[in-house]
Tab-separated table of C-alpha atoms in Angstrom:
chain	number	residue	atom	x	y	z
A	179	MET	CA	-41.467	-143.812	90.117
A	180	PHE	CA	-41.304	-146.202	87.161
A	181	SER	CA	-41.945	-143.431	84.628
A	182	ARG	CA	-39.004	-141.528	86.121
A	183	ILE	CA	-36.806	-144.621	85.849
A	184	ARG	CA	-37.708	-144.921	82.152
A	185	LYS	CA	-36.771	-141.272	81.682
A	186	ASP	CA	-33.482	-141.808	83.547
A	187	ILE	CA	-32.591	-144.564	81.084
A	188	GLN	CA	-33.674	-142.562	78.042
A	189	VAL	CA	-31.504	-139.538	78.908
A	190	VAL	CA	-28.388	-141.710	78.753
A	191	PHE	CA	-28.842	-141.916	74.974
A	192	GLU	CA	-29.210	-138.127	74.833
A	193	ARG	CA	-26.080	-137.339	76.851
A	194	ASP	CA	-23.651	-140.220	76.339
A	195	PRO	CA	-22.584	-140.977	72.750
A	196	ALA	CA	-21.095	-144.295	73.921
A	197	ALA	CA	-24.533	-145.717	74.812
A	198	ARG	CA	-25.656	-148.319	72.265
A	199	SER	CA	-28.667	-150.138	73.673
A	200	VAL	CA	-31.093	-150.192	76.571
A	201	LEU	CA	-29.708	-153.560	77.678
A	202	GLU	CA	-26.164	-152.195	77.766
A	203	ILE	CA	-27.312	-149.232	79.869
A	204	ILE	CA	-29.225	-151.405	82.329
A	205	LEU	CA	-26.339	-153.847	82.749
A	206	THR	CA	-23.250	-151.625	82.671
A	207	TYR	CA	-24.060	-148.052	83.752
A	208	PRO	CA	-23.444	-147.535	87.502
A	209	GLY	CA	-25.111	-144.124	87.396
A	210	VAL	CA	-28.319	-145.748	86.193
A	211	HIS	CA	-28.053	-148.490	88.823
A	212	ALA	CA	-27.591	-145.846	91.528
A	213	ILE	CA	-30.590	-143.752	90.512
A	214	ILE	CA	-32.877	-146.791	90.120
A	215	LEU	CA	-31.954	-148.031	93.591
A	216	HIS	CA	-32.375	-144.507	94.935
A	217	ARG	CA	-35.911	-144.289	93.529
A	218	PHE	CA	-36.829	-147.400	95.537
A	219	ALA	CA	-34.978	-146.226	98.658
A	220	HIS	CA	-36.648	-142.801	98.487
A	221	PHE	CA	-40.050	-144.470	98.070
A	222	LEU	CA	-39.435	-146.349	101.331
A	223	TYR	CA	-37.954	-143.288	103.052
A	224	LYS	CA	-41.116	-141.256	102.418
A	225	ARG	CA	-43.089	-144.039	104.106
A	226	LYS	CA	-40.823	-143.786	107.165
A	227	LEU	CA	-39.111	-147.123	106.527
A	228	PHE	CA	-35.829	-145.385	107.255
A	229	LEU	CA	-33.658	-148.386	108.107
A	230	LEU	CA	-34.656	-150.375	105.026
A	231	ALA	CA	-34.147	-147.288	102.872
A	232	ARG	CA	-30.651	-146.766	104.292
A	233	ILE	CA	-29.770	-150.421	103.752
A	234	ILE	CA	-30.720	-150.128	100.081
A	235	SER	CA	-28.689	-146.919	99.732
A	236	GLN	CA	-25.647	-148.585	101.301
A	237	VAL	CA	-25.979	-151.600	98.992
A	238	SER	CA	-26.111	-149.144	96.099
A	239	ARG	CA	-22.980	-147.408	97.396
A	240	PHE	CA	-21.148	-150.728	97.631
A	241	LEU	CA	-22.145	-151.754	94.091
A	242	THR	CA	-21.711	-148.431	92.289
A	243	GLY	CA	-19.360	-146.216	94.299
A	244	ILE	CA	-22.141	-143.602	94.340
A	245	GLU	CA	-23.663	-142.558	97.654
A	246	ILE	CA	-27.134	-141.016	97.540
A	247	HIS	CA	-28.965	-140.564	100.815
A	248	PRO	CA	-32.521	-141.926	100.471
A	249	GLY	CA	-33.902	-138.605	101.718
A	250	ALA	CA	-32.561	-136.695	98.703
A	251	VAL	CA	-35.245	-135.473	96.289
A	252	ILE	CA	-34.266	-135.972	92.642
A	253	GLY	CA	-36.296	-134.905	89.608
A	254	HIS	CA	-36.622	-136.710	86.287
A	255	GLY	CA	-33.941	-136.880	83.614
A	256	PHE	CA	-31.112	-137.182	86.160
A	257	PHE	CA	-27.833	-138.479	84.706
A	258	ILE	CA	-24.643	-139.453	86.540
A	259	ASP	CA	-21.787	-139.957	84.066
A	260	HIS	CA	-19.191	-142.478	85.310
A	261	GLY	CA	-20.111	-141.569	88.884
A	262	MET	CA	-17.412	-143.013	91.125
A	263	GLY	CA	-17.117	-140.941	94.292
A	264	VAL	CA	-20.379	-139.020	93.897
A	265	VAL	CA	-21.976	-138.078	97.247
A	266	ILE	CA	-25.471	-136.576	97.581
A	267	GLY	CA	-26.662	-135.569	101.043
A	268	GLU	CA	-29.983	-136.149	102.784
A	269	THR	CA	-31.659	-132.753	102.280
A	270	THR	CA	-30.406	-132.225	98.739
A	271	GLU	CA	-33.052	-131.265	96.185
A	272	ILE	CA	-32.277	-131.757	92.501
A	273	GLY	CA	-34.449	-130.468	89.673
A	274	ASP	CA	-35.093	-131.937	86.224
A	275	ASN	CA	-32.546	-132.750	83.520
A	276	VAL	CA	-29.486	-132.437	85.753
A	277	THR	CA	-26.141	-133.995	84.806
A	278	ILE	CA	-23.278	-134.618	87.226
A	279	TYR	CA	-19.889	-136.254	86.743
A	280	GLN	CA	-17.569	-138.353	88.883
A	281	GLY	CA	-16.323	-137.029	92.190
A	282	VAL	CA	-19.120	-134.498	92.700
A	283	THR	CA	-20.239	-133.773	96.265
A	284	LEU	CA	-23.564	-132.165	97.117
A	285	GLY	CA	-22.924	-131.893	100.824
A	286	GLY	CA	-23.226	-129.921	104.027
A	287	THR	CA	-20.782	-127.641	105.806
A	288	GLY	CA	-21.178	-128.723	109.426
A	289	LYS	CA	-23.438	-130.370	111.966
A	290	GLU	CA	-26.413	-128.047	111.545
A	291	LYS	CA	-29.910	-129.536	111.578
A	292	GLY	CA	-32.691	-129.127	109.040
A	293	LYS	CA	-31.987	-128.096	105.448
A	294	ARG	CA	-28.220	-128.327	105.179
A	295	HIS	CA	-27.586	-129.470	101.606
A	296	PRO	CA	-27.925	-127.619	98.302
A	297	THR	CA	-30.965	-127.135	96.101
A	298	ILE	CA	-30.114	-127.622	92.422
A	299	GLY	CA	-32.315	-126.122	89.693
A	300	ASN	CA	-33.267	-127.530	86.298
A	301	ASN	CA	-30.883	-128.160	83.387
A	302	VAL	CA	-27.751	-127.941	85.532
A	303	VAL	CA	-24.355	-129.478	84.679
A	304	ILE	CA	-21.917	-130.121	87.542
A	305	SER	CA	-18.502	-131.167	86.278
A	306	ALA	CA	-16.036	-133.704	87.669
A	307	GLY	CA	-14.779	-133.139	91.194
A	308	ALA	CA	-16.954	-130.094	91.927
A	309	LYS	CA	-18.202	-129.531	95.486
A	310	VAL	CA	-21.474	-127.727	96.177
A	311	LEU	CA	-21.755	-127.288	99.921
A	312	GLY	CA	-24.338	-125.967	102.337
A	313	SER	CA	-27.977	-124.948	102.117
A	314	ILE	CA	-27.496	-122.879	98.972
A	315	LYS	CA	-29.501	-122.558	95.778
A	316	ILE	CA	-28.118	-123.235	92.321
A	317	GLY	CA	-30.349	-121.683	89.670
A	318	ASN	CA	-31.633	-123.102	86.400
A	319	ASN	CA	-29.324	-123.567	83.394
A	320	VAL	CA	-26.158	-123.309	85.501
A	321	LYS	CA	-22.793	-124.911	84.664
A	322	ILE	CA	-20.260	-125.603	87.408
A	323	GLY	CA	-16.680	-126.218	86.291
A	324	ALA	CA	-14.517	-129.180	87.236
A	325	GLY	CA	-12.942	-128.937	90.679
A	326	SER	CA	-14.938	-125.868	91.689
A	327	VAL	CA	-16.085	-125.338	95.275
A	328	VAL	CA	-19.405	-123.504	95.422
A	329	LEU	CA	-20.420	-122.048	98.784
A	330	LYS	CA	-22.884	-119.301	97.788
A	331	ASP	CA	-26.127	-119.070	95.826
A	332	VAL	CA	-25.793	-118.995	92.033
A	333	PRO	CA	-28.465	-117.223	89.937
A	334	ASP	CA	-30.029	-118.634	86.777
A	335	ASN	CA	-28.092	-118.882	83.507
A	336	CYS	CA	-24.583	-118.669	84.973
A	337	THR	CA	-21.283	-120.493	84.664
A	338	VAL	CA	-19.206	-120.913	87.825
A	339	VAL	CA	-15.545	-121.912	88.146
A	340	GLY	CA	-12.782	-121.786	90.754
A	341	ILE	CA	-12.189	-122.103	94.494
A	342	PRO	CA	-14.270	-120.554	95.831
A	343	GLY	CA	-16.660	-120.645	92.889
A	344	ARG	CA	-16.952	-117.404	90.897
A	345	VAL	CA	-19.485	-116.523	88.231
A	346	VAL	CA	-17.702	-116.030	84.901
A	347	VAL	CA	-20.670	-116.100	82.517
A	348	ARG	CA	-24.062	-114.560	83.274
A	349	ASN	CA	-27.043	-114.630	80.895
A	350	GLY	CA	-24.756	-115.404	77.974
A	351	GLN	CA	-22.475	-112.437	78.676
A	352	ASN	CA	-18.885	-113.339	79.406
A	353	ILE	CA	-17.582	-111.463	82.418
A	354	ALA	CA	-14.163	-113.151	82.405
A	355	ASN	CA	-12.988	-111.585	79.098
A	356	LYS	CA	-12.701	-114.921	77.348
A	357	THR	CA	-14.669	-116.542	74.561
A	358	PHE	CA	-17.059	-119.171	75.857
A	359	SER	CA	-19.501	-121.333	73.926
A	360	GLU	CA	-22.800	-121.981	75.690
A	361	ILE	CA	-23.074	-125.569	74.495
A	362	ALA	CA	-24.673	-128.039	76.888
A	363	LEU	CA	-22.288	-130.573	78.457
A	364	GLN	CA	-19.140	-128.982	76.992
A	365	HIS	CA	-17.737	-128.373	80.441
A	366	ASN	CA	-14.190	-128.523	79.034
A	367	GLN	CA	-14.723	-125.076	77.491
A	368	LEU	CA	-15.066	-123.085	80.700
A	369	PRO	CA	-13.240	-119.773	81.221
A	370	ASP	CA	-10.302	-119.697	83.621
A	371	PRO	CA	-10.412	-116.460	85.664
A	372	VAL	CA	-7.044	-117.150	87.330
A	373	ASN	CA	-5.344	-117.535	83.959
A	374	GLU	CA	-7.092	-114.373	82.762
A	375	MET	CA	-5.684	-112.496	85.755
A	376	PHE	CA	-2.136	-113.611	84.969
A	377	LEU	CA	-2.579	-112.651	81.320
A	378	ALA	CA	-3.793	-109.204	82.364
A	379	ILE	CA	-0.751	-108.789	84.627
A	380	GLU	CA	1.529	-109.875	81.798
A	381	ARG	CA	-0.053	-107.349	79.425
A	382	GLN	CA	0.366	-104.607	82.033
A	383	ILE	CA	4.044	-105.498	82.515
A	384	GLN	CA	4.582	-105.344	78.748
A	385	ARG	CA	2.978	-101.892	78.620
A	386	LEU	CA	5.206	-100.687	81.488
A	387	ASP	CA	8.322	-102.095	79.803
A	388	SER	CA	7.389	-100.313	76.592
A	389	ARG	CA	6.784	-97.067	78.460
A	390	ILE	CA	10.152	-97.329	80.261
A	391	GLU	CA	11.936	-97.885	76.952
A	392	ASP	CA	10.212	-94.818	75.496
A	393	LEU	CA	11.249	-92.687	78.479
A	394	GLU	CA	14.833	-93.908	78.284
A	395	GLY	CA	14.882	-93.084	74.578
A	396	GLU	CA	13.552	-89.581	75.243
A	397	LYS	CA	16.197	-89.086	77.933
A	398	LYS	CA	19.007	-90.089	75.559
A	399	ASP	CA	17.634	-87.785	72.814
A	400	GLY	CA	17.538	-84.933	75.324
A	401	HIS	CA	21.287	-85.273	75.928
């Protein structure tokens, strides 16, 4: 547990250029506070001290604005940037080196029992306001765009955007007809499939206008 906490602090330097010192991180980063308290709560939860674990998680929620159920399983190198409004459900499983931003929900879709929250792979980035709902699997090296709502499994090495979430990059190949740079954490450079659709419609209208003008010109020449 303590080795994971050390790793959780170290990754802040790797992923947040504003971080200046270990003391600053320990004192001022709510995402770090939330994950440290979760490590203790999860330790108690596994030993069936459910009430005490929930009390710690609720104290963490009050202090940080981040709600992590003590039953959630979280790997090492987990980083919550800013973090206000983050919710992580009881049966969520999160792999290693995962980064999530404010407003993210890893939640369920109803009152079903058992595994009802998502499983997140390794090296995943989930951008601000995204919702990943249900007992679905998010593969390794996946990026989920801001505001997306993901309701289905996502394979490895994909980028997902939209409501509902759609895969727009797979294995480095852009399938949304837009240049995209596969640079970790640059979740502001995600393709916009809706905008691409409107651009395609606009291009089609321009081609039809041009064709109509050509036909009208041919008709006039024929007279």
